[in-house]
mmCIF file of C-alpha atoms in Angstrom:
data_model
loop_
_atom_site.group_PDB
_atom_site.id
_atom_site.type_symbol
_atom_site.label_atom_id
_atom_site.label_comp_id
_atom_site.label_asym_id
_atom_site.label_seq_id
_atom_site.Cartn_x
_atom_site.Cartn_y
_atom_site.Cartn_z
ATOM 1 C CA MET A 77 -10.959 6.059 -1.413
ATOM 2 C CA LEU A 78 -7.555 4.711 -1.185
ATOM 3 C CA ARG A 79 -6.377 6.511 -4.170
ATOM 4 C CA VAL A 80 -2.167 5.204 -5.307
ATOM 5 C CA GLY A 81 0.803 6.684 -7.209
ATOM 6 C CA LEU A 82 2.053 3.999 -9.606
ATOM 7 C CA THR A 83 5.908 4.944 -11.342
ATOM 8 C CA GLY A 84 8.772 3.259 -12.735
ATOM 9 C CA GLY A 85 11.206 4.089 -16.262
ATOM 10 C CA ILE A 86 10.325 3.510 -19.829
ATOM 11 C CA GLY A 87 10.471 -0.177 -19.546
ATOM 12 C CA SER A 88 10.558 -1.374 -16.140
ATOM 13 C CA GLY A 89 7.353 -3.074 -16.731
ATOM 14 C CA LYS A 90 5.281 -0.098 -14.938
ATOM 15 C CA SER A 91 2.696 -1.741 -17.641
ATOM 16 C CA ALA A 92 2.115 -5.941 -15.930
ATOM 17 C CA VAL A 93 2.126 -4.103 -12.245
ATOM 18 C CA ALA A 94 -0.932 -2.879 -13.375
ATOM 19 C CA ALA A 95 -2.701 -4.707 -15.123
ATOM 20 C CA ARG A 96 -2.776 -7.352 -12.883
ATOM 21 C CA LEU A 97 -3.857 -4.841 -9.819
ATOM 22 C CA VAL A 98 -6.821 -4.435 -11.733
ATOM 23 C CA GLU A 99 -7.127 -8.261 -12.042
ATOM 24 C CA LEU A 100 -7.347 -7.823 -8.961
ATOM 25 C CA GLY A 101 -10.062 -4.993 -8.548
ATOM 26 C CA ALA A 102 -7.743 -1.759 -8.581
ATOM 27 C CA VAL A 103 -10.243 0.379 -10.834
ATOM 28 C CA LEU A 104 -6.962 2.390 -13.571
ATOM 29 C CA VAL A 105 -6.906 5.712 -13.908
ATOM 30 C CA ASP A 106 -3.744 5.543 -17.266
ATOM 31 C CA ALA A 107 -1.820 8.852 -16.893
ATOM 32 C CA ASP A 108 -0.399 8.360 -21.223
ATOM 33 C CA GLN A 109 -4.921 7.353 -21.849
ATOM 34 C CA ILE A 110 -5.810 10.391 -20.393
ATOM 35 C CA ALA A 111 -3.387 12.345 -21.929
ATOM 36 C CA ARG A 112 -3.790 11.673 -25.984
ATOM 37 C CA GLU A 113 -7.923 10.781 -24.913
ATOM 38 C CA VAL A 114 -7.826 15.228 -24.235
ATOM 39 C CA VAL A 115 -6.146 16.404 -27.713
ATOM 40 C CA ALA A 116 -7.617 13.819 -29.935
ATOM 41 C CA PRO A 117 -9.126 14.755 -33.131
ATOM 42 C CA GLY A 118 -12.298 17.648 -32.296
ATOM 43 C CA THR A 119 -11.256 18.811 -29.024
ATOM 44 C CA GLU A 120 -10.721 21.589 -28.010
ATOM 45 C CA GLY A 121 -7.089 20.380 -26.324
ATOM 46 C CA LEU A 122 -5.862 19.842 -30.181
ATOM 47 C CA ALA A 123 -7.063 23.256 -31.466
ATOM 48 C CA GLU A 124 -5.442 25.185 -29.226
ATOM 49 C CA ILE A 125 -2.208 22.827 -30.035
ATOM 50 C CA VAL A 126 -1.986 23.811 -33.179
ATOM 51 C CA ALA A 127 -3.033 27.480 -32.821
ATOM 52 C CA THR A 128 0.141 27.186 -30.388
ATOM 53 C CA PHE A 129 2.725 25.864 -32.740
ATOM 54 C CA SER A 130 0.985 26.002 -36.096
ATOM 55 C CA GLU A 131 -0.014 22.464 -38.385
ATOM 56 C CA LYS A 132 3.212 21.150 -39.257
ATOM 57 C CA VAL A 133 1.709 19.097 -35.680
ATOM 58 C CA LEU A 134 -1.067 18.048 -37.538
ATOM 59 C CA GLY A 135 -0.548 14.586 -39.592
ATOM 60 C CA ALA A 136 -2.109 13.464 -42.651
ATOM 61 C CA ASP A 137 -5.248 11.853 -40.831
ATOM 62 C CA GLY A 138 -5.713 15.458 -38.703
ATOM 63 C CA ALA A 139 -3.995 13.733 -35.280
ATOM 64 C CA LEU A 140 -1.787 15.225 -33.925
ATOM 65 C CA ASP A 141 1.556 14.066 -35.238
ATOM 66 C CA ARG A 142 2.961 13.218 -31.520
ATOM 67 C CA ALA A 143 6.914 12.857 -33.087
ATOM 68 C CA ALA A 144 6.690 16.649 -34.957
ATOM 69 C CA LEU A 145 5.359 17.792 -31.419
ATOM 70 C CA GLY A 146 8.171 16.616 -29.993
ATOM 71 C CA ALA A 147 10.853 17.808 -31.850
ATOM 72 C CA VAL A 148 9.657 21.322 -31.172
ATOM 73 C CA VAL A 149 9.493 20.566 -28.227
ATOM 74 C CA PHE A 150 12.559 18.194 -26.976
ATOM 75 C CA SER A 151 15.285 20.792 -26.724
ATOM 76 C CA ASP A 152 12.936 23.695 -26.699
ATOM 77 C CA GLU A 153 11.799 24.641 -22.728
ATOM 78 C CA THR A 154 9.764 27.768 -23.231
ATOM 79 C CA ALA A 155 7.615 25.607 -25.881
ATOM 80 C CA ARG A 156 7.539 22.278 -23.459
ATOM 81 C CA ARG A 157 6.136 24.427 -21.190
ATOM 82 C CA ARG A 158 2.977 25.725 -23.178
ATOM 83 C CA LEU A 159 1.725 22.667 -24.083
ATOM 84 C CA GLU A 160 2.278 21.571 -20.751
ATOM 85 C CA ALA A 161 0.351 24.376 -20.068
ATOM 86 C CA ILE A 162 -2.302 23.259 -22.704
ATOM 87 C CA THR A 163 -1.718 19.776 -21.949
ATOM 88 C CA HIS A 164 -2.072 18.925 -18.003
ATOM 89 C CA PRO A 165 -4.856 21.714 -16.627
ATOM 90 C CA ARG A 166 -6.977 19.231 -19.104
ATOM 91 C CA VAL A 167 -5.301 16.897 -17.705
ATOM 92 C CA ARG A 168 -5.928 17.356 -14.044
ATOM 93 C CA ALA A 169 -9.260 17.993 -14.735
ATOM 94 C CA ARG A 170 -10.145 14.525 -16.824
ATOM 95 C CA THR A 171 -8.392 11.976 -13.872
ATOM 96 C CA ALA A 172 -10.619 13.963 -10.854
ATOM 97 C CA GLU A 173 -13.239 13.040 -13.118
ATOM 98 C CA LEU A 174 -12.674 9.013 -13.243
ATOM 99 C CA VAL A 175 -10.882 9.267 -9.436
ATOM 100 C CA ALA A 176 -15.072 10.777 -9.003
ATOM 101 C CA ALA A 177 -16.828 8.002 -10.862
ATOM 102 C CA ALA A 178 -14.908 4.884 -8.777
ATOM 103 C CA ALA A 179 -17.053 3.713 -5.793
ATOM 104 C CA PRO A 180 -16.496 5.008 -2.714
ATOM 105 C CA ASP A 181 -14.898 1.601 -1.121
ATOM 106 C CA ALA A 182 -12.162 1.638 -4.770
ATOM 107 C CA ILE A 183 -8.893 1.710 -4.712
ATOM 108 C CA VAL A 184 -7.634 4.224 -7.422
ATOM 109 C CA VAL A 185 -4.505 3.394 -8.889
ATOM 110 C CA ASN A 186 -2.192 5.944 -11.066
ATOM 111 C CA ASP A 187 -0.422 4.873 -13.442
ATOM 112 C CA VAL A 188 2.200 8.004 -13.798
ATOM 113 C CA PRO A 189 5.092 7.729 -16.364
ATOM 114 C CA LEU A 190 6.268 10.832 -15.351
ATOM 115 C CA LEU A 191 5.237 11.214 -11.455
ATOM 116 C CA VAL A 192 8.328 11.696 -10.149
ATOM 117 C CA GLU A 193 9.201 14.309 -11.939
ATOM 118 C CA VAL A 194 5.906 16.425 -12.131
ATOM 119 C CA GLY A 195 5.994 16.302 -7.830
ATOM 120 C CA LEU A 196 2.962 14.296 -7.674
ATOM 121 C CA ALA A 197 3.794 11.685 -4.924
ATOM 122 C CA PRO A 198 2.769 14.110 -1.949
ATOM 123 C CA THR A 199 -0.867 13.470 -3.561
ATOM 124 C CA TYR A 200 -1.727 9.656 -2.997
ATOM 125 C CA HIS A 201 -1.458 7.855 -0.292
ATOM 126 C CA LEU A 202 0.858 5.533 -1.545
ATOM 127 C CA VAL A 203 3.505 5.709 -3.985
ATOM 128 C CA ILE A 204 4.659 1.999 -5.748
ATOM 129 C CA VAL A 205 7.876 2.318 -8.023
ATOM 130 C CA VAL A 206 8.149 -0.476 -10.718
ATOM 131 C CA GLN A 207 12.507 -0.888 -11.013
ATOM 132 C CA THR A 208 14.053 -2.989 -13.668
ATOM 133 C CA ALA A 209 17.962 -2.443 -14.254
ATOM 134 C CA VAL A 210 19.071 -0.425 -16.936
ATOM 135 C CA PRO A 211 20.196 -3.219 -19.157
ATOM 136 C CA THR A 212 17.082 -5.391 -18.601
ATOM 137 C CA ARG A 213 14.957 -2.476 -19.867
ATOM 138 C CA LEU A 214 17.549 -1.533 -22.880
ATOM 139 C CA GLU A 215 16.978 -4.905 -23.900
ATOM 140 C CA ARG A 216 13.309 -4.488 -23.753
ATOM 141 C CA LEU A 217 12.541 -1.278 -25.724
ATOM 142 C CA MET A 218 14.665 -2.810 -28.089
ATOM 143 C CA ARG A 219 12.804 -5.941 -28.629
ATOM 144 C CA ASP A 220 9.147 -5.152 -28.039
ATOM 145 C CA ARG A 221 8.928 -1.978 -28.966
ATOM 146 C CA GLY A 222 12.016 -1.431 -32.442
ATOM 147 C CA MET A 223 14.077 1.782 -30.775
ATOM 148 C CA ASP A 224 17.910 1.053 -31.237
ATOM 149 C CA ARG A 225 20.301 1.081 -28.765
ATOM 150 C CA ALA A 226 20.636 4.765 -28.777
ATOM 151 C CA GLU A 227 17.215 5.970 -28.669
ATOM 152 C CA ALA A 228 16.102 4.015 -26.229
ATOM 153 C CA GLU A 229 19.170 5.150 -24.210
ATOM 154 C CA ARG A 230 17.790 9.002 -24.510
ATOM 155 C CA ARG A 231 14.194 7.671 -23.704
ATOM 156 C CA ILE A 232 15.616 6.181 -20.012
ATOM 157 C CA ALA A 233 18.300 9.421 -19.328
ATOM 158 C CA ALA A 234 15.199 12.098 -20.080
ATOM 159 C CA GLN A 235 13.483 10.383 -17.087
ATOM 160 C CA ALA A 236 14.468 10.486 -13.677
ATOM 161 C CA ASP A 237 16.969 7.926 -12.328
ATOM 162 C CA ASP A 238 16.748 4.836 -9.881
ATOM 163 C CA ALA A 239 17.288 7.162 -6.921
ATOM 164 C CA ARG A 240 14.556 9.895 -7.517
ATOM 165 C CA ARG A 241 12.346 6.962 -7.727
ATOM 166 C CA ARG A 242 13.347 5.581 -4.404
ATOM 167 C CA ALA A 243 13.182 8.461 -2.369
ATOM 168 C CA VAL A 244 9.285 8.785 -3.123
ATOM 169 C CA ALA A 245 8.414 5.523 -3.699
ATOM 170 C CA ASP A 246 6.295 3.619 0.156
ATOM 171 C CA VAL A 247 6.506 0.438 -2.423
ATOM 172 C CA VAL A 248 9.378 -0.586 -4.280
ATOM 173 C CA LEU A 249 8.371 -3.967 -7.068
ATOM 174 C CA THR A 250 11.682 -5.428 -8.674
ATOM 175 C CA ASN A 251 10.975 -6.367 -11.923
ATOM 176 C CA ASP A 252 13.740 -8.261 -12.565
ATOM 177 C CA GLY A 253 12.588 -12.621 -12.774
ATOM 178 C CA THR A 254 9.700 -13.530 -13.982
ATOM 179 C CA LEU A 255 6.166 -12.335 -14.984
ATOM 180 C CA ALA A 256 4.957 -15.308 -12.413
ATOM 181 C CA ALA A 257 7.013 -13.301 -9.898
ATOM 182 C CA LEU A 258 6.197 -9.823 -10.699
ATOM 183 C CA HIS A 259 2.818 -10.985 -10.350
ATOM 184 C CA ALA A 260 2.809 -13.009 -7.127
ATOM 185 C CA ALA A 261 4.740 -9.544 -5.495
ATOM 186 C CA VAL A 262 2.072 -7.547 -6.571
ATOM 187 C CA ASP A 263 -0.904 -10.220 -5.025
ATOM 188 C CA SER A 264 1.129 -10.216 -1.687
ATOM 189 C CA LEU A 265 0.893 -6.093 -1.925
ATOM 190 C CA TRP A 266 -2.897 -6.445 -2.929
ATOM 191 C CA ARG A 267 -3.671 -8.651 0.475
ATOM 192 C CA GLN A 268 -1.055 -7.335 2.436
ATOM 193 C CA ARG A 269 -1.091 -3.428 2.140
ATOM 194 C CA LEU A 270 -4.425 -2.270 0.111
ATOM 195 C CA ARG A 271 -7.185 -3.940 1.323
ATOM 196 C CA PRO A 272 -6.159 -3.399 4.446
ATOM 197 C CA TYR A 273 -4.996 0.227 4.410
ATOM 198 C CA GLU A 274 -8.288 0.505 2.164
ATOM 199 C CA HIS A 275 -10.595 -0.100 4.859
ATOM 200 C CA ASN A 276 -8.492 1.358 7.871
ATOM 201 C CA LEU A 277 -8.967 4.497 5.981
ATOM 202 C CA ARG A 278 -12.934 4.691 4.921
ATOM 203 C CA GLN A 279 -13.402 3.686 8.585
ATOM 204 C CA ARG A 280 -10.745 5.985 10.389
ATOM 205 C CA GLN A 281 -8.617 3.021 12.061
ATOM 206 C CA VAL A 282 -5.352 3.144 13.408
ATOM 207 C CA VAL A 283 -3.016 0.652 12.706
ATOM 208 C CA PRO A 284 -1.257 -0.467 15.795
ATOM 209 C CA VAL A 285 2.224 0.378 17.288
ATOM 210 C CA PRO A 286 4.749 -2.126 17.923
ATOM 211 C CA ASP A 287 4.706 -2.931 21.757
ATOM 212 C CA ARG A 288 7.033 -0.673 23.320
ATOM 213 C CA GLY A 289 10.983 -1.829 23.972
ATOM 214 C CA ALA A 290 14.245 -1.370 23.448
ATOM 215 C CA GLY A 291 13.898 -1.245 19.818
ATOM 216 C CA VAL A 292 14.627 -3.076 16.561
ATOM 217 C CA GLY A 293 17.532 -1.430 15.635
ATOM 218 C CA ALA A 294 18.764 1.722 14.094
ATOM 219 C CA ASP A 295 17.230 1.908 10.157
ATOM 220 C CA PRO A 296 18.796 4.621 8.494
ATOM 221 C CA SER A 297 15.483 4.841 6.092
ATOM 222 C CA TRP A 298 13.294 5.933 9.095
ATOM 223 C CA PRO A 299 15.209 9.794 7.657
ATOM 224 C CA GLU A 300 13.389 9.530 3.870
ATOM 225 C CA GLN A 301 10.509 7.413 5.566
ATOM 226 C CA TYR A 302 9.204 10.593 7.544
ATOM 227 C CA ALA A 303 9.955 13.061 4.818
ATOM 228 C CA ARG A 304 7.199 11.245 2.043
ATOM 229 C CA LEU A 305 5.065 11.160 5.603
ATOM 230 C CA ALA A 306 5.597 14.385 6.183
ATOM 231 C CA ALA A 307 5.106 15.993 2.385
ATOM 232 C CA ARG A 308 1.437 14.052 2.184
ATOM 233 C CA ILE A 309 0.920 15.306 5.400
ATOM 234 C CA ARG A 310 1.691 19.063 3.939
ATOM 235 C CA HIS A 311 -0.172 18.988 1.287
ATOM 236 C CA ALA A 312 -2.927 17.443 2.956
ATOM 237 C CA LEU A 313 -3.372 20.737 5.014
ATOM 238 C CA ALA A 314 -2.763 23.333 2.834
ATOM 239 C CA PRO A 315 -3.004 26.228 2.223
ATOM 240 C CA ALA A 316 -2.284 26.377 5.737
ATOM 241 C CA ASP A 317 1.619 26.794 6.036
ATOM 242 C CA LEU A 318 2.405 24.481 9.614
ATOM 243 C CA ARG A 319 5.891 23.327 11.268
ATOM 244 C CA ILE A 320 6.045 19.979 11.057
ATOM 245 C CA ASP A 321 9.086 17.959 12.083
ATOM 246 C CA HIS A 322 10.428 14.179 12.706
ATOM 247 C CA ILE A 323 10.766 14.259 16.756
ATOM 248 C CA GLY A 324 10.932 10.830 19.058
ATOM 249 C CA ALA A 325 13.647 7.967 18.447
ATOM 250 C CA THR A 326 13.422 7.616 15.364
ATOM 251 C CA ALA A 327 14.876 11.462 14.763
ATOM 252 C CA VAL A 328 18.224 10.637 16.115
ATOM 253 C CA PRO A 329 20.812 8.529 14.101
ATOM 254 C CA GLY A 330 22.315 5.385 15.341
ATOM 255 C CA LEU A 331 18.952 5.245 17.751
ATOM 256 C CA ALA A 332 17.481 1.044 18.068
ATOM 257 C CA ALA A 333 13.811 2.334 18.031
ATOM 258 C CA ASP A 334 10.361 0.863 18.027
ATOM 259 C CA ASP A 335 8.759 0.566 14.253
ATOM 260 C CA VAL A 336 6.926 3.801 14.705
ATOM 261 C CA ILE A 337 7.768 7.451 12.637
ATOM 262 C CA ASP A 338 6.794 9.883 15.159
ATOM 263 C CA VAL A 339 5.690 13.525 13.717
ATOM 264 C CA GLN A 340 5.169 16.326 15.680
ATOM 265 C CA VAL A 341 2.324 19.418 13.739
ATOM 266 C CA ALA A 342 2.564 22.396 15.378
ATOM 267 C CA VAL A 343 -1.132 24.223 15.088
ATOM 268 C CA PRO A 344 -1.611 28.291 17.068
ATOM 269 C CA SER A 345 -3.419 26.336 19.297
ATOM 270 C CA LEU A 346 -5.505 23.161 20.370
ATOM 271 C CA ALA A 347 -8.796 24.380 18.891
ATOM 272 C CA ASP A 348 -7.393 24.811 15.060
ATOM 273 C CA ALA A 349 -6.967 20.677 15.879
ATOM 274 C CA ASP A 350 -10.259 19.644 16.325
ATOM 275 C CA GLY A 351 -13.240 20.447 12.672
ATOM 276 C CA PRO A 352 -11.357 20.398 8.948
ATOM 277 C CA LEU A 353 -7.614 19.793 10.292
ATOM 278 C CA ALA A 354 -8.826 16.598 11.956
ATOM 279 C CA ASP A 355 -10.874 15.190 8.682
ATOM 280 C CA ARG A 356 -8.242 16.523 6.595
ATOM 281 C CA LEU A 357 -4.935 14.535 8.239
ATOM 282 C CA ALA A 358 -7.824 11.364 8.786
ATOM 283 C CA ASN A 359 -8.828 11.500 4.131
ATOM 284 C CA ALA A 360 -4.910 11.657 4.169
ATOM 285 C CA GLY A 361 -4.297 8.150 4.981
ATOM 286 C CA PHE A 362 -3.821 9.793 9.675
ATOM 287 C CA PRO A 363 -6.954 8.765 11.549
ATOM 288 C CA ARG A 364 -7.355 10.438 15.134
ATOM 289 C CA VAL A 365 -6.782 8.375 17.994
ATOM 290 C CA PRO A 366 -9.489 7.890 19.832
ATOM 291 C CA GLY A 367 -9.739 9.034 23.614
ATOM 292 C CA HIS A 368 -7.698 12.615 25.451
ATOM 293 C CA TRP A 369 -4.030 12.413 25.000
ATOM 294 C CA TRP A 370 -1.263 15.118 26.982
ATOM 295 C CA ASP A 371 1.933 14.361 27.145
ATOM 296 C CA ASP A 372 3.592 14.213 31.550
ATOM 297 C CA PRO A 373 5.160 17.839 31.927
ATOM 298 C CA ARG A 374 8.573 18.096 32.547
ATOM 299 C CA PRO A 375 9.455 18.379 35.779
ATOM 300 C CA ALA A 376 7.220 15.839 36.543
ATOM 301 C CA GLY A 377 4.034 17.263 38.786
ATOM 302 C CA ARG A 378 3.447 20.380 37.042
ATOM 303 C CA GLY A 379 0.021 19.733 35.386
ATOM 304 C CA ARG A 380 -0.621 18.233 31.674
ATOM 305 C CA TRP A 381 0.414 18.886 28.458
ATOM 306 C CA GLU A 382 -2.736 18.421 26.748
ATOM 307 C CA LYS A 383 -1.963 17.566 22.861
ATOM 308 C CA ARG A 384 -3.785 15.506 20.178
ATOM 309 C CA LEU A 385 -2.846 12.595 18.923
ATOM 310 C CA HIS A 386 -3.350 10.331 15.210
ATOM 311 C CA GLY A 387 -2.050 7.637 14.013
ATOM 312 C CA SER A 388 -1.494 5.909 10.328
ATOM 313 C CA ALA A 389 -4.133 4.227 8.233
ATOM 314 C CA ASP A 390 -1.257 2.115 6.909
ATOM 315 C CA PRO A 391 -0.963 -1.234 7.945
ATOM 316 C CA ASP A 392 3.264 -1.252 7.120
ATOM 317 C CA ARG A 393 3.436 2.439 8.541
ATOM 318 C CA PRO A 394 3.249 2.589 12.449
ATOM 319 C CA VAL A 395 2.671 6.487 12.821
ATOM 320 C CA ARG A 396 1.909 8.791 16.207
ATOM 321 C CA LEU A 397 1.577 12.437 14.471
ATOM 322 C CA HIS A 398 1.504 14.910 18.016
ATOM 323 C CA VAL A 399 -0.460 17.816 16.828
ATOM 324 C CA ARG A 400 0.723 20.204 20.039
ATOM 325 C CA GLU A 401 0.795 23.705 20.436
ATOM 326 C CA ALA A 402 3.909 25.674 19.075
ATOM 327 C CA GLU A 403 5.807 27.168 21.305
ATOM 328 C CA SER A 404 3.718 24.801 24.314
ATOM 329 C CA PRO A 405 5.584 23.684 26.425
ATOM 330 C CA GLY A 406 5.123 19.611 24.970
ATOM 331 C CA TRP A 407 5.898 21.343 21.597
ATOM 332 C CA ARG A 408 9.515 22.404 22.883
ATOM 333 C CA TYR A 409 10.262 19.510 25.091
ATOM 334 C CA ALA A 410 9.688 16.872 22.195
ATOM 335 C CA LEU A 411 12.374 19.555 20.214
ATOM 336 C CA LEU A 412 15.140 19.447 23.116
ATOM 337 C CA MET A 413 14.996 16.186 23.274
ATOM 338 C CA ARG A 414 15.299 14.929 20.497
ATOM 339 C CA ASP A 415 18.388 17.744 19.245
ATOM 340 C CA HIS A 416 19.993 17.052 22.665
ATOM 341 C CA LEU A 417 20.102 13.353 22.150
ATOM 342 C CA ARG A 418 21.310 13.957 18.108
ATOM 343 C CA ALA A 419 24.182 16.367 19.484
ATOM 344 C CA ASP A 420 25.332 13.982 22.687
ATOM 345 C CA PRO A 421 26.432 10.638 21.948
ATOM 346 C CA ASP A 422 27.430 9.540 25.357
ATOM 347 C CA GLN A 423 23.073 10.541 25.960
ATOM 348 C CA ARG A 424 22.289 8.294 23.531
ATOM 349 C CA ALA A 425 24.759 5.437 24.148
ATOM 350 C CA THR A 426 22.643 6.120 27.891
ATOM 351 C CA TYR A 427 19.714 6.420 26.694
ATOM 352 C CA LEU A 428 19.327 3.071 25.154
ATOM 353 C CA LEU A 429 20.640 1.521 27.760
ATOM 354 C CA PHE A 430 18.098 2.542 29.898
ATOM 355 C CA LYS A 431 15.271 1.560 27.780
ATOM 356 C CA ARG A 432 16.719 -1.936 27.741
ATOM 357 C CA ASP A 433 16.808 -2.208 31.097
ATOM 358 C CA LEU A 434 13.376 -1.254 31.394
ATOM 359 C CA VAL A 435 12.130 -3.350 29.314
ATOM 360 C CA ASP A 436 14.416 -6.125 30.938
ATOM 361 C CA ALA A 437 13.245 -5.877 35.049
ATOM 362 C CA ALA A 438 9.972 -5.207 34.406
ATOM 363 C CA PRO A 439 8.298 -5.609 30.058
ATOM 364 C CA LEU A 440 5.298 -4.662 30.759
ATOM 365 C CA VAL A 441 6.338 -1.854 32.825
ATOM 366 C CA ALA A 442 8.265 -0.136 30.286
ATOM 367 C CA ASP A 443 5.496 2.598 28.987
ATOM 368 C CA SER A 444 4.711 3.156 32.570
ATOM 369 C CA GLY A 445 5.110 6.904 32.656
ATOM 370 C CA THR A 446 5.700 6.650 36.798
ATOM 371 C CA ALA A 447 8.790 4.526 36.089
ATOM 372 C CA ARG A 448 9.840 6.812 33.448
ATOM 373 C CA ASP A 449 9.884 10.049 34.857
ATOM 374 C CA PRO A 450 13.283 10.072 37.227
ATOM 375 C CA TRP A 451 16.268 9.909 34.077
ATOM 376 C CA PHE A 452 13.972 11.856 32.013
ATOM 377 C CA ASP A 453 14.081 14.799 35.072
ATOM 378 C CA GLU A 454 17.425 14.370 34.903
ATOM 379 C CA GLU A 455 17.762 13.631 30.766
ATOM 380 C CA TYR A 456 15.602 17.159 30.713
ATOM 381 C CA LEU A 457 17.542 19.405 33.065
ATOM 382 C CA ARG A 458 21.013 18.450 31.448
ATOM 383 C CA ALA A 459 19.253 18.730 27.643
ATOM 384 C CA GLU A 460 18.293 22.926 29.555
ATOM 385 C CA GLN A 461 22.037 23.058 30.570
ATOM 386 C CA TRP A 462 22.954 22.293 27.092
ATOM 387 C CA ALA A 463 20.732 24.540 25.066
ATOM 388 C CA ALA A 464 21.482 27.147 27.809
ATOM 389 C CA ARG A 465 25.479 26.635 27.109
ATOM 390 C CA THR A 466 24.610 26.541 22.649
ATOM 391 C CA GLY A 467 22.202 28.899 22.236
ATOM 392 C CA TRP A 468 20.007 26.445 21.519
ATOM 393 C CA ARG A 469 16.674 27.320 20.092
ATOM 394 C CA PRO A 470 13.662 24.541 19.024
#
C-alpha cells in the first residue's frame, strides 16, 4: 500500500490537510493521537512513565499531566531520551498495527508532527509538507489555541524550520491562503499523484520517462531530489549497505537534461540484483522494468555490459535506477563520465551541443546508440586520459 508521511510546523494547517485527505478516502494514522493512546490511564506506558518520573507527572484524575511532564523533560536531554525510550516503541508498534489493518489498495497517511526531527522521511513512499508563513502561524496559535505570543514563538522555535522540512518534502503545500484554496491543492494532489502512485505501486508498474532530447534546462533541485530517493532506496535495502550514486546528466551541475533522475546501485553480482533485492525496491516504489537490459560498451564493439533496470511508480518523479555489478566496466563508466563532465566545463558545453544537434537533425534517432557511439567513444578516451592525469578513482 502507498504510505505517505504528512508533516508541518505547529499552526501550519496540517490537520486541515489530513482531514481533507480522509474525506477523499485516505486512511489516517495520527501520531499525536497514538501518543496519547499509549499513555492513557491503565496502560503499561503510563505505568512506566510514573515509575520513571514519579507520580508528580499525574493529574488529580490519574491521567498524565502533560504540562508537568513537559516541565521535567523540556530542558533535560537525558530525561527526554528516557521518555522517548518508553513512548516511541509503543507508538511504532501501534502504528504498525493500524497500517497492517488497512486495505491492500489503501493510501495510508501518517500525520507525524516531528517527522523531520525523528528522521522518518525515508520510511514513506512520499512526504507532504504543509508550509505556512511564521506570522500567519503565530496569529493562528494565539487566536485558535489561546497562546500568548511568547509561548507561540517558543513552540515554533522548538521544531524544525522550513528549510529542513523542505529538504525532505516531495510535495510542499503552501497554506497562506483560504481553506478552499488548500482543499483544491489537496484534491489535485490526490487525483493526479497519490491515486496513480498507489495503482502503479500495487501493480508494480513503471511510469514512462520523458522523450530524450536537449533537456528541459538545469534544475538546481535535482541533487536534493536524488538525496531523497537515495535515502528511500537505502532504507529499503537495509541492512545491506550498498553503494548508491547519482549518475547521468542530472548529476552534473548546470547541465540541461531531461527531467529524469538516474541512480546507480552497486551489487556484488547481478545474481544479487534478483529475488529479495528486486522485491524490496519494488515495494519502495521502484519496480523493475520488464525486459533484458544492458549498456553499450566503450569503446564500441566489445560485447554488452549487462545490468538490471528499475523505474519509478511515482507519476511525478521519473527515475532510471541502474543496478550494476560493483567495479564492473559499466559501473565504472557511469561514474567516470559523470565526474569528467563535472570537472570540465568545455566538455559539458560540447556534450550539450552534441545532444541538441542530434535532436535538431533527426529527433527520432536521438536515442540511438549507433548515432551516439562516435562522440561517446571519443569522450570515453578523453575521460580516461583525464582520469590518468588526475588520479581519479570511482
